[in-house]
Amino acid sequence: MDEFSIIQQYFSDAKSRTTQVGVILGIGDDAAIIRPADGEELLFTTDTLINGVHFPEETAPDAIGHKALAVNLSDIAAMAGQARWFTLALSLPEPDSTWLKAFSDGLLTLAKQFGVSLVGGDTTRGPLSITLSVIGTIPEKMAIRRSTARPGDAVFVTGQPGMAALGLAAINDEIILSDIEQSKCRNKLDYPQPRLLEGQFLRNYASSMIDTSDGLAADLSHILQASGCSAVIDSERLKNCLPAAADLPGKSTIEAALHGGDDYELLFTIPASRVLKLEQSWRHSFPLLTHIGEITTGEGILLRDSNGDFMKVAARGYNHFNA
Amino acid sequence: MDEFSIIQQYFSDAKSRTTQVGVILGIGDDAAIIRPADGEELLFTTDTLINGVHFPEETAPDAIGHKALAVNLSDIAAMAGQARWFTLALSLPEPDSTWLKAFSDGLLTLAKQFGVSLVGGDTTRGPLSITLSVIGTIPEKMAIRRSTARPGDAVFVTGQPGMAALGLAAINDEIILSDIEQSKCRNKLDYPQPRLLEGQFLRNYASSMIDTSDGLAADLSHILQASGCSAVIDSERLKNCLPAAADLPGKSTIEAALHGGDDYELLFTIPASRVLKLEQSWRHSFPLLTHIGEITTGEGILLRDSNGDFMKVAARGYNHFNA
């Protein structure tokens, strides 16, 4: 089995071809040829997943394929863009056909769901590692950045932050969850859903946006540093979106929400005057949406408890070189 | 040292910023924002380099940085495009600042030379591996593909095919070269020059094109298979562009030229009626250009010797899973 046949056999099937809008020439030449519409800006991002670092060693191959694409789509979502085309660089120890079939299934099923086309790739022998690069498109000047939050803006998060971290903690026997909770948290860890439709909806609302890959505190800090401001998170509000898992010794759900990574939810700010309109128009098909705090002047993040007392929150999150 | 500071410190310096044409937002957000001109098509490619597979373990870090970008730029060159923007996914065992400084120097110096901008990245802890994804641009319908060679076309190659393979053979003590030849061949292996200007020049000439990464025979076979035809290579003509290294037991220069990888020269076909014009207008600043054969009907590659006898040439080249 050579490189060319791996790409031909597993990654250039009808499943991805059905959605190849804008693809003039796909897999098989030196480079793909793609045609964006006039006046569109491009969003360009890349993310690597390494075995044992970004997913537990025993992760199902279709989950690895799903997640490799999902984390990249999440970056396009966090800019409010539409994901369009991607390349795959796959390094694996052995060309194992069972593994490749499941991996490509997970990858291409998600690609089809969001109409994003695989247009090129490179396979090499080496330690298991997957790098995807995605191009998205967005109408001119509509991308939502990290640097444009303003004091007075409300802070929102989608979904239930901390679920993926609880799933990982359960795998590592750090906590015990009920079967149903463990299944939900593990599913969140293995099959994150990129919030592309939600991100596009937020073009008309968000003043700044990021996806939560490192944890709420670390990712909010990226917004705050880029925007030159501070935030107050209301612990009572935050509790409204925590996973149902009961607090357990050594790993509280609020700790998981603030400092656990891998959720790939959207964390964004919007002007206070737009909060009501946003909450009224947020779609039923979208995930839970929670107003967790406010942007203020200053630096860093404060957590306000039910007594009105403030506690400083460390910006730490998951970091591959400090872990 | 965390991921963010690695990118900030080593890869987002003035050296790359000076050339960021079309970059609305570079490194530091979820995705870069870039703006191609209306009517341009995009070329999109990705390539991975793994330690010990794509470069010898003792390769200088600035050569690794150079080569990681060069092999990707070579793919854009082979489509006749202009390279514009790229992302870097870097996996390394330890964040070693001496290594990072040299690596980023090699990478960014080449980037500056060709006016291509680093717009995003991802650094992770893991075995040394580098994946770059490059976006190029080209006026609509001007890209040169592999699938459009026609019987009667002449076959040309730039440079001296086999030099990189001879350099690698010398490192592995398979052959002995003179000091000056060894230095030239090693330089070719470590610092391949992407033929971007030559590729753009060939927009008006080439009927099909590929870059030689796997070896002349394997890469020509890709053109032949995609175009549904055959080729005759003239061994006397081919000898005109072989490296000066004397033939040595076990590794002839013609063998290196046909089956050795890593040259990153351009291999292309042009209609016979255009050969004279091409040879007259080929620029002095461009590398050696050699007319090595013809496209014919049929399948496969034949080598014609000085007696007019034909020998079938295997399409084998370097393959990471068969090696």
GROMACS .gro file of N, CA and C in nm, chain A residues 1-4 6 24-25 28-48 50 53-54 75-76 78-79 85-95 119-127 129 131 133-135 140-141 143-147 209-211 222 318-322, chain B residues 1-4 6 24-25 28-48 50 53-54 75-76 78-79 85-95 119-127 129 131 133-135 140-141 143-147 209-211 222 318-323:
model
  459
    1MET      N    1   0.086  -0.120   0.000
    1MET     CA    2   0.000   0.000   0.000
    1MET      C    3   0.089   0.124   0.000
    2ASP      N    4   0.076   0.210  -0.102
    2ASP     CA    5   0.158   0.329  -0.105
    2ASP      C    6   0.075   0.453  -0.070
    3GLU      N    7   0.145   0.568  -0.061
    3GLU     CA    8   0.077   0.690  -0.019
    3GLU      C    9  -0.042   0.723  -0.107
    4PHE      N   10  -0.020   0.709  -0.239
    4PHE     CA   11  -0.121   0.748  -0.334
    4PHE      C   12  -0.247   0.664  -0.316
    6ILE      N   13  -0.344   0.507  -0.047
    6ILE     CA   14  -0.411   0.537   0.080
    6ILE      C   15  -0.507   0.653   0.062
   24ILE      N   16  -1.211   2.326  -0.805
   24ILE     CA   17  -1.185   2.311  -0.948
   24ILE      C   18  -1.107   2.181  -0.971
   25LEU      N   19  -1.015   2.150  -0.881
   25LEU     CA   20  -0.934   2.028  -0.890
   25LEU      C   21  -0.902   1.982  -0.747
   28GLY      N   22  -0.493   1.473  -0.584
   28GLY     CA   23  -0.426   1.399  -0.690
   28GLY      C   24  -0.326   1.478  -0.773
   29ASP      N   25  -0.319   1.609  -0.758
   29ASP     CA   26  -0.217   1.687  -0.829
   29ASP      C   27  -0.122   1.746  -0.726
   30ASP      N   28  -0.034   1.836  -0.767
   30ASP     CA   29   0.062   1.894  -0.671
   30ASP      C   30  -0.009   1.979  -0.566
   31ALA      N   31  -0.116   2.046  -0.607
   31ALA     CA   32  -0.196   2.128  -0.515
   31ALA      C   33  -0.340   2.125  -0.566
   32ALA      N   34  -0.433   2.146  -0.476
   32ALA     CA   35  -0.572   2.159  -0.518
   32ALA      C   36  -0.593   2.297  -0.578
   33ILE      N   37  -0.691   2.309  -0.667
   33ILE     CA   38  -0.731   2.440  -0.720
   33ILE      C   39  -0.872   2.469  -0.668
   34ILE      N   40  -0.888   2.579  -0.598
   34ILE     CA   41  -1.019   2.614  -0.543
   34ILE      C   42  -1.053   2.758  -0.578
   35ARG      N   43  -1.182   2.787  -0.585
   35ARG     CA   44  -1.224   2.919  -0.628
   35ARG      C   45  -1.323   2.981  -0.530
   36PRO      N   46  -1.278   3.074  -0.445
   36PRO     CA   47  -1.372   3.144  -0.358
   36PRO      C   48  -1.451   3.245  -0.441
   37ALA      N   49  -1.562   3.290  -0.387
   37ALA     CA   50  -1.640   3.393  -0.458
   37ALA      C   51  -1.569   3.527  -0.446
   38ASP      N   52  -1.589   3.613  -0.546
   38ASP     CA   53  -1.532   3.747  -0.540
   38ASP      C   54  -1.585   3.819  -0.415
   39GLY      N   55  -1.497   3.893  -0.349
   39GLY     CA   56  -1.539   3.972  -0.232
   39GLY      C   57  -1.536   3.895  -0.101
   40GLU      N   58  -1.516   3.764  -0.108
   40GLU     CA   59  -1.505   3.687   0.016
   40GLU      C   60  -1.366   3.699   0.075
   41GLU      N   61  -1.358   3.704   0.206
   41GLU     CA   62  -1.229   3.689   0.273
   41GLU      C   63  -1.213   3.542   0.310
   42LEU      N   64  -1.087   3.501   0.324
   42LEU     CA   65  -1.058   3.363   0.362
   42LEU      C   66  -1.016   3.357   0.508
   43LEU      N   67  -1.056   3.249   0.575
   43LEU     CA   68  -1.008   3.217   0.710
   43LEU      C   69  -0.921   3.093   0.695
   44PHE      N   70  -0.805   3.094   0.758
   44PHE     CA   71  -0.705   2.987   0.735
   44PHE      C   72  -0.651   2.945   0.871
   45THR      N   73  -0.664   2.817   0.903
   45THR     CA   74  -0.620   2.769   1.035
   45THR      C   75  -0.563   2.629   1.026
   46THR      N   76  -0.482   2.591   1.123
   46THR     CA   77  -0.426   2.456   1.127
   46THR      C   78  -0.418   2.408   1.270
   47ASP      N   79  -0.440   2.280   1.292
   47ASP     CA   80  -0.430   2.220   1.425
   47ASP      C   81  -0.384   2.075   1.413
   48THR      N   82  -0.298   2.037   1.506
   48THR     CA   83  -0.243   1.901   1.509
   48THR      C   84  -0.300   1.824   1.628
   50ILE      N   85  -0.199   1.477   1.841
   50ILE     CA   86  -0.097   1.374   1.859
   50ILE      C   87  -0.148   1.269   1.958
   53VAL      N   88  -0.148   1.275   2.352
   53VAL     CA   89  -0.143   1.414   2.398
   53VAL      C   90  -0.280   1.478   2.382
   54HIS      N   91  -0.337   1.466   2.261
   54HIS     CA   92  -0.465   1.530   2.231
   54HIS      C   93  -0.583   1.435   2.237
   75ASP      N   94  -1.228   2.638   1.509
   75ASP     CA   95  -1.155   2.764   1.490
   75ASP      C   96  -1.222   2.853   1.386
   76ILE      N   97  -1.273   2.790   1.280
   76ILE     CA   98  -1.347   2.868   1.179
   76ILE      C   99  -1.477   2.921   1.240
   78ALA      N  100  -1.528   3.001   1.547
   78ALA     CA  101  -1.496   3.109   1.640
   78ALA      C  102  -1.465   3.241   1.569
   79MET      N  103  -1.446   3.237   1.437
   79MET     CA  104  -1.431   3.360   1.357
   79MET      C  105  -1.564   3.395   1.289
   85TRP      N  106  -1.288   2.412   0.274
   85TRP     CA  107  -1.196   2.315   0.216
   85TRP      C  108  -1.089   2.279   0.319
   86PHE      N  109  -1.038   2.155   0.313
   86PHE     CA  110  -0.929   2.121   0.405
   86PHE      C  111  -0.832   2.022   0.343
   87THR      N  112  -0.710   2.023   0.399
   87THR     CA  113  -0.609   1.923   0.366
   87THR      C  114  -0.580   1.841   0.492
   88LEU      N  115  -0.534   1.718   0.469
   88LEU     CA  116  -0.504   1.624   0.576
   88LEU      C  117  -0.359   1.578   0.564
   89ALA      N  118  -0.281   1.596   0.670
   89ALA     CA  119  -0.146   1.538   0.677
   89ALA      C  120  -0.149   1.432   0.786
   90LEU      N  121  -0.133   1.307   0.744
   90LEU     CA  122  -0.149   1.193   0.835
   90LEU      C  123  -0.019   1.118   0.845
   91SER      N  124   0.031   1.108   0.968
   91SER     CA  125   0.149   1.027   0.993
   91SER      C  126   0.104   0.908   1.077
   92LEU      N  127   0.134   0.787   1.029
   92LEU     CA  128   0.094   0.669   1.107
   92LEU      C  129   0.198   0.559   1.097
   93PRO      N  130   0.209   0.478   1.204
   93PRO     CA  131   0.317   0.379   1.211
   93PRO      C  132   0.304   0.271   1.103
   94GLU      N  133   0.182   0.225   1.079
   94GLU     CA  134   0.158   0.119   0.981
   94GLU      C  135   0.032   0.154   0.905
   95PRO      N  136   0.026   0.128   0.774
   95PRO     CA  137  -0.099   0.149   0.702
   95PRO      C  138  -0.199   0.037   0.731
  119VAL      N  139  -0.946   1.833  -0.001
  119VAL     CA  140  -0.893   1.863  -0.134
  119VAL      C  141  -0.747   1.822  -0.151
  120GLY      N  142  -0.682   1.774  -0.045
  120GLY     CA  143  -0.543   1.734  -0.060
  120GLY      C  144  -0.494   1.665   0.064
  121GLY      N  145  -0.380   1.597   0.051
  121GLY     CA  146  -0.329   1.529   0.169
  121GLY      C  147  -0.188   1.481   0.150
  122ASP      N  148  -0.133   1.433   0.259
  122ASP     CA  149   0.002   1.379   0.260
  122ASP      C  150   0.005   1.272   0.367
  123THR      N  151   0.044   1.150   0.331
  123THR     CA  152   0.055   1.044   0.431
  123THR      C  153   0.201   1.002   0.443
  124THR      N  154   0.247   0.984   0.566
  124THR     CA  155   0.385   0.945   0.589
  124THR      C  156   0.389   0.842   0.700
  125ARG      N  157   0.497   0.764   0.702
  125ARG     CA  158   0.516   0.669   0.811
  125ARG      C  159   0.582   0.741   0.928
  126GLY      N  160   0.523   0.725   1.046
  126GLY     CA  161   0.579   0.791   1.164
  126GLY      C  162   0.485   0.771   1.282
  127PRO      N  163   0.517   0.831   1.395
  127PRO     CA  164   0.428   0.822   1.512
  127PRO      C  165   0.291   0.880   1.476
  129SER      N  166   0.000   1.090   1.424
  129SER     CA  167  -0.018   1.234   1.436
  129SER      C  168  -0.098   1.282   1.317
  131THR      N  169  -0.247   1.636   1.123
  131THR     CA  170  -0.256   1.780   1.111
  131THR      C  171  -0.353   1.815   1.000
  133SER      N  172  -0.548   2.137   0.794
  133SER     CA  173  -0.553   2.280   0.768
  133SER      C  174  -0.684   2.308   0.696
  134VAL      N  175  -0.756   2.407   0.745
  134VAL     CA  176  -0.889   2.436   0.692
  134VAL      C  177  -0.892   2.579   0.638
  135ILE      N  178  -0.954   2.596   0.522
  135ILE     CA  179  -0.987   2.728   0.470
  135ILE      C  180  -1.137   2.748   0.483
  140GLU      N  181  -1.668   3.999   0.345
  140GLU     CA  182  -1.568   4.099   0.387
  140GLU      C  183  -1.603   4.166   0.519
  141LYS      N  184  -1.506   4.175   0.606
  141LYS     CA  185  -1.513   4.251   0.732
  141LYS      C  186  -1.614   4.197   0.833
  143ALA      N  187  -1.571   3.891   0.997
  143ALA     CA  188  -1.509   3.798   1.092
  143ALA      C  189  -1.509   3.858   1.232
  144ILE      N  190  -1.531   3.773   1.333
  144ILE     CA  191  -1.532   3.817   1.473
  144ILE      C  192  -1.398   3.781   1.535
  145ARG      N  193  -1.328   3.881   1.585
  145ARG     CA  194  -1.194   3.861   1.640
  145ARG      C  195  -1.196   3.849   1.791
  146ARG      N  196  -1.075   3.828   1.847
  146ARG     CA  197  -1.060   3.822   1.993
  146ARG      C  198  -1.041   3.961   2.053
  147SER      N  199  -0.999   4.053   1.972
  147SER     CA  200  -0.945   4.180   2.023
  147SER      C  201  -1.046   4.291   2.037
  209MET      N  202  -1.499   3.690   1.999
  209MET     CA  203  -1.533   3.547   2.012
  209MET      C  204  -1.407   3.462   2.006
  210ILE      N  205  -1.414   3.346   2.074
  210ILE     CA  206  -1.307   3.245   2.074
  210ILE      C  207  -1.375   3.111   2.097
  211ASP      N  208  -1.308   3.002   2.062
  211ASP     CA  209  -1.362   2.872   2.102
  211ASP      C  210  -1.285   2.822   2.224
  222HIS      N  211  -0.742   3.507   2.676
  222HIS     CA  212  -0.694   3.545   2.542
  222HIS      C  213  -0.774   3.664   2.489
  318TYR      N  214  -0.499   2.424   2.980
  318TYR     CA  215  -0.415   2.315   2.935
  318TYR      C  216  -0.308   2.369   2.843
  319ASN      N  217  -0.183   2.339   2.871
  319ASN     CA  218  -0.072   2.384   2.785
  319ASN      C  219   0.021   2.266   2.762
  320HIS      N  220   0.045   2.236   2.634
  320HIS     CA  221   0.119   2.113   2.603
  320HIS      C  222   0.263   2.116   2.651
  321PHE      N  223   0.319   2.236   2.669
  321PHE     CA  224   0.457   2.241   2.713
  321PHE      C  225   0.473   2.262   2.863
  322ASN      N  226   0.363   2.299   2.931
  322ASN     CA  227   0.371   2.312   3.077
  322ASN      C  228   0.308   2.193   3.148
  324MET      N  229   0.797   2.808   2.887
  324MET     CA  230   0.765   2.852   2.750
  324MET      C  231   0.636   2.783   2.704
  325ASP      N  232   0.534   2.861   2.670
  325ASP     CA  233   0.411   2.797   2.624
  325ASP      C  234   0.397   2.816   2.473
  326GLU      N  235   0.292   2.754   2.419
  326GLU     CA  236   0.271   2.754   2.274
  326GLU      C  237   0.265   2.894   2.217
  327PHE      N  238   0.192   2.979   2.288
  327PHE     CA  239   0.170   3.113   2.240
  327PHE      C  240   0.301   3.189   2.230
  329ILE      N  241   0.602   3.066   2.199
  329ILE     CA  242   0.689   3.010   2.094
  329ILE      C  243   0.657   3.076   1.961
  347ILE      N  244  -0.513   4.028   0.630
  347ILE     CA  245  -0.595   4.120   0.708
  347ILE      C  246  -0.566   4.099   0.856
  348LEU      N  247  -0.548   3.974   0.897
  348LEU     CA  248  -0.518   3.940   1.036
  348LEU      C  249  -0.427   3.817   1.035
  351GLY      N  250  -0.230   3.478   1.583
  351GLY     CA  251  -0.276   3.522   1.714
  351GLY      C  252  -0.425   3.513   1.739
  352ASP      N  253  -0.506   3.483   1.638
  352ASP     CA  254  -0.650   3.465   1.661
  352ASP      C  255  -0.683   3.319   1.630
  353ASP      N  256  -0.812   3.284   1.624
  353ASP     CA  257  -0.848   3.145   1.597
  353ASP      C  258  -0.808   3.103   1.456
  354ALA      N  259  -0.817   3.196   1.363
  354ALA     CA  260  -0.777   3.171   1.224
  354ALA      C  261  -0.724   3.302   1.168
  355ALA      N  262  -0.640   3.292   1.067
  355ALA     CA  263  -0.595   3.412   0.997
  355ALA      C  264  -0.706   3.459   0.903
  356ILE      N  265  -0.707   3.589   0.873
  356ILE     CA  266  -0.800   3.642   0.772
  356ILE      C  267  -0.714   3.690   0.655
  357ILE      N  268  -0.739   3.636   0.537
  357ILE     CA  269  -0.662   3.676   0.420
  357ILE      C  270  -0.755   3.711   0.305
  358ARG      N  271  -0.708   3.796   0.215
  358ARG     CA  272  -0.795   3.844   0.108
  358ARG      C  273  -0.727   3.828  -0.028
  359PRO      N  274  -0.766   3.724  -0.105
  359PRO     CA  275  -0.715   3.712  -0.241
  359PRO      C  276  -0.783   3.818  -0.329
  360ALA      N  277  -0.724   3.846  -0.444
  360ALA     CA  278  -0.786   3.940  -0.537
  360ALA      C  279  -0.905   3.872  -0.605
  361ASP      N  280  -1.003   3.952  -0.644
  361ASP     CA  281  -1.117   3.897  -0.718
  361ASP      C  282  -1.068   3.831  -0.846
  362GLY      N  283  -1.125   3.716  -0.877
  362GLY     CA  284  -1.090   3.647  -1.002
  362GLY      C  285  -0.971   3.554  -0.990
  363GLU      N  286  -0.902   3.557  -0.878
  363GLU     CA  287  -0.791   3.464  -0.859
  363GLU      C  288  -0.842   3.328  -0.814
  364GLU      N  289  -0.777   3.224  -0.863
  364GLU     CA  290  -0.802   3.092  -0.805
  364GLU      C  291  -0.695   3.067  -0.699
  365LEU      N  292  -0.728   2.978  -0.605
  365LEU     CA  293  -0.634   2.944  -0.499
  365LEU      C  294  -0.573   2.807  -0.525
  366LEU      N  295  -0.447   2.793  -0.489
  366LEU     CA  296  -0.379   2.663  -0.488
  366LEU      C  297  -0.353   2.630  -0.342
  367PHE      N  298  -0.383   2.506  -0.302
  367PHE     CA  299  -0.380   2.470  -0.160
  367PHE      C  300  -0.308   2.336  -0.149
  368THR      N  301  -0.201   2.332  -0.069
  368THR     CA  302  -0.123   2.209  -0.059
  368THR      C  303  -0.067   2.192   0.081
  369THR      N  304  -0.035   2.070   0.118
  369THR     CA  305   0.024   2.043   0.250
  369THR      C  306   0.129   1.934   0.238
  370ASP      N  307   0.235   1.944   0.316
  370ASP     CA  308   0.340   1.843   0.318
  370ASP      C  309   0.403   1.836   0.457
  371THR      N  310   0.432   1.714   0.498
  371THR     CA  311   0.492   1.688   0.628
  371THR      C  312   0.636   1.643   0.613
  373ILE      N  313   0.922   1.449   0.853
  373ILE     CA  314   0.943   1.378   0.979
  373ILE      C  315   1.092   1.347   0.994
  376VAL      N  316   1.301   1.049   0.845
  376VAL     CA  317   1.233   0.998   0.726
  376VAL      C  318   1.257   1.093   0.609
  377HIS      N  319   1.231   1.222   0.632
  377HIS     CA  320   1.241   1.321   0.525
  377HIS      C  321   1.370   1.403   0.531
  398ASP      N  322   0.546   2.254  -0.461
  398ASP     CA  323   0.415   2.209  -0.510
  398ASP      C  324   0.337   2.325  -0.575
  399ILE      N  325   0.349   2.444  -0.518
  399ILE     CA  326   0.284   2.560  -0.579
  399ILE      C  327   0.352   2.593  -0.713
  401ALA      N  328   0.492   2.386  -0.912
  401ALA     CA  329   0.456   2.284  -1.010
  401ALA      C  330   0.316   2.305  -1.068
  402MET      N  331   0.237   2.393  -1.006
  402MET     CA  332   0.106   2.432  -1.061
  402MET      C  333   0.117   2.566  -1.135
  408TRP      N  334   0.055   3.252   0.130
  408TRP     CA  335   0.037   3.244   0.274
  408TRP      C  336   0.059   3.100   0.321
  409PHE      N  337   0.108   3.084   0.444
  409PHE     CA  338   0.122   2.947   0.495
  409PHE      C  339   0.101   2.940   0.646
  410THR      N  340   0.065   2.820   0.690
  410THR     CA  341   0.058   2.789   0.833
  410THR      C  342   0.163   2.683   0.865
  411LEU      N  343   0.204   2.683   0.991
  411LEU     CA  344   0.307   2.591   1.039
  411LEU      C  345   0.250   2.511   1.156
  412ALA      N  346   0.255   2.378   1.146
  412ALA     CA  347   0.223   2.292   1.261
  412ALA      C  348   0.353   2.222   1.300
  413LEU      N  349   0.403   2.255   1.418
  413LEU     CA  350   0.535   2.208   1.461
  413LEU      C  351   0.519   2.122   1.585
  414SER      N  352   0.563   1.999   1.575
  414SER     CA  353   0.565   1.910   1.691
  414SER      C  354   0.712   1.887   1.725
  415LEU      N  355   0.748   1.916   1.851
  415LEU     CA  356   0.889   1.894   1.890
  415LEU      C  357   0.897   1.845   2.033
  416PRO      N  358   1.001   1.764   2.061
  416PRO     CA  359   1.011   1.699   2.192
  416PRO      C  360   1.027   1.799   2.307
  417GLU      N  361   1.110   1.900   2.284
  417GLU     CA  362   1.138   2.001   2.388
  417GLU      C  363   1.143   2.137   2.321
  418PRO      N  364   1.092   2.240   2.386
  418PRO     CA  365   1.106   2.374   2.327
  418PRO      C  366   1.248   2.427   2.350
  442VAL      N  367   0.098   3.293   0.852
  442VAL     CA  368  -0.023   3.357   0.907
  442VAL      C  369  -0.085   3.279   1.023
  443GLY      N  370  -0.031   3.161   1.057
  443GLY     CA  371  -0.089   3.087   1.168
  443GLY      C  372  -0.004   2.968   1.200
  444GLY      N  373  -0.027   2.911   1.319
  444GLY     CA  374   0.053   2.796   1.355
  444GLY      C  375  -0.003   2.723   1.474
  445ASP      N  376   0.057   2.609   1.500
  445ASP     CA  377   0.019   2.526   1.614
  445ASP      C  378   0.145   2.453   1.657
  446THR      N  379   0.184   2.467   1.784
  446THR     CA  380   0.301   2.395   1.833
  446THR      C  381   0.256   2.296   1.939
  447THR      N  382   0.310   2.175   1.932
  447THR     CA  383   0.273   2.072   2.029
  447THR      C  384   0.397   1.993   2.068
  448ARG      N  385   0.389   1.930   2.185
  448ARG     CA  386   0.499   1.844   2.227
  448ARG      C  387   0.481   1.706   2.165
  449GLY      N  388   0.587   1.656   2.103
  449GLY     CA  389   0.578   1.524   2.040
  449GLY      C  390   0.705   1.498   1.962
  450PRO      N  391   0.712   1.385   1.890
  450PRO     CA  392   0.829   1.356   1.807
  450PRO      C  393   0.845   1.466   1.702
  452SER      N  394   0.839   1.675   1.404
  452SER     CA  395   0.762   1.663   1.281
  452SER      C  396   0.709   1.801   1.245
  454THR      N  397   0.458   2.009   0.969
  454THR     CA  398   0.362   2.010   0.859
  454THR      C  399   0.332   2.154   0.820
  456SER      N  400   0.117   2.405   0.547
  456SER     CA  401   0.012   2.415   0.446
  456SER      C  402   0.026   2.551   0.380
  457VAL      N  403   0.027   2.551   0.249
  457VAL     CA  404   0.051   2.675   0.174
  457VAL      C  405  -0.069   2.703   0.084
  458ILE      N  406  -0.107   2.830   0.080
  458ILE     CA  407  -0.204   2.877  -0.020
  458ILE      C  408  -0.129   2.963  -0.121
  463GLU      N  409  -0.728   3.292  -1.305
  463GLU     CA  410  -0.823   3.185  -1.340
  463GLU      C  411  -0.775   3.101  -1.458
  464LYS      N  412  -0.787   2.971  -1.443
  464LYS     CA  413  -0.763   2.872  -1.551
  464LYS      C  414  -0.619   2.866  -1.601
  466ALA      N  415  -0.357   2.745  -1.408
  466ALA     CA  416  -0.279   2.641  -1.339
  466ALA      C  417  -0.242   2.529  -1.437
  467ILE      N  418  -0.120   2.476  -1.420
  467ILE     CA  419  -0.073   2.366  -1.505
  467ILE      C  420  -0.088   2.235  -1.429
  468ARG      N  421  -0.163   2.143  -1.485
  468ARG     CA  422  -0.193   2.017  -1.417
  468ARG      C  423  -0.102   1.904  -1.465
  469ARG      N  424  -0.122   1.786  -1.404
  469ARG     CA  425  -0.047   1.666  -1.445
  469ARG      C  426  -0.115   1.595  -1.561
  470SER      N  427  -0.241   1.621  -1.580
  470SER     CA  428  -0.325   1.534  -1.663
  470SER      C  429  -0.335   1.580  -1.808
  532MET      N  430   0.277   1.959  -1.584
  532MET     CA  431   0.394   1.985  -1.498
  532MET      C  432   0.377   1.916  -1.362
  533ILE      N  433   0.493   1.878  -1.304
  533ILE     CA  434   0.500   1.819  -1.170
  533ILE      C  435   0.636   1.858  -1.114
  534ASP      N  436   0.653   1.853  -0.982
  534ASP     CA  437   0.788   1.870  -0.928
  534ASP      C  438   0.846   1.734  -0.895
  545HIS      N  439   0.352   0.974  -1.282
  545HIS     CA  440   0.230   1.041  -1.237
  545HIS      C  441   0.168   1.123  -1.351
  641TYR      N  442   1.082   0.689  -0.443
  641TYR     CA  443   1.082   0.679  -0.299
  641TYR      C  444   0.939   0.674  -0.248
  642ASN      N  445   0.907   0.573  -0.167
  642ASN     CA  446   0.772   0.562  -0.112
  642ASN      C  447   0.785   0.532   0.037
  643HIS      N  448   0.722   0.616   0.119
  643HIS     CA  449   0.744   0.605   0.263
  643HIS      C  450   0.690   0.476   0.322
  644PHE      N  451   0.593   0.413   0.254
  644PHE     CA  452   0.539   0.290   0.310
  644PHE      C  453   0.600   0.164   0.248
  645ASN      N  454   0.671   0.179   0.136
  645ASN     CA  455   0.737   0.063   0.077
  645ASN      C  456   0.887   0.063   0.105
  646ALA      N  457   0.937   0.173   0.156
  646ALA     CA  458   1.082   0.189   0.173
  646ALA      C  459   1.138   0.081   0.264
   0.00000   0.00000   0.00000
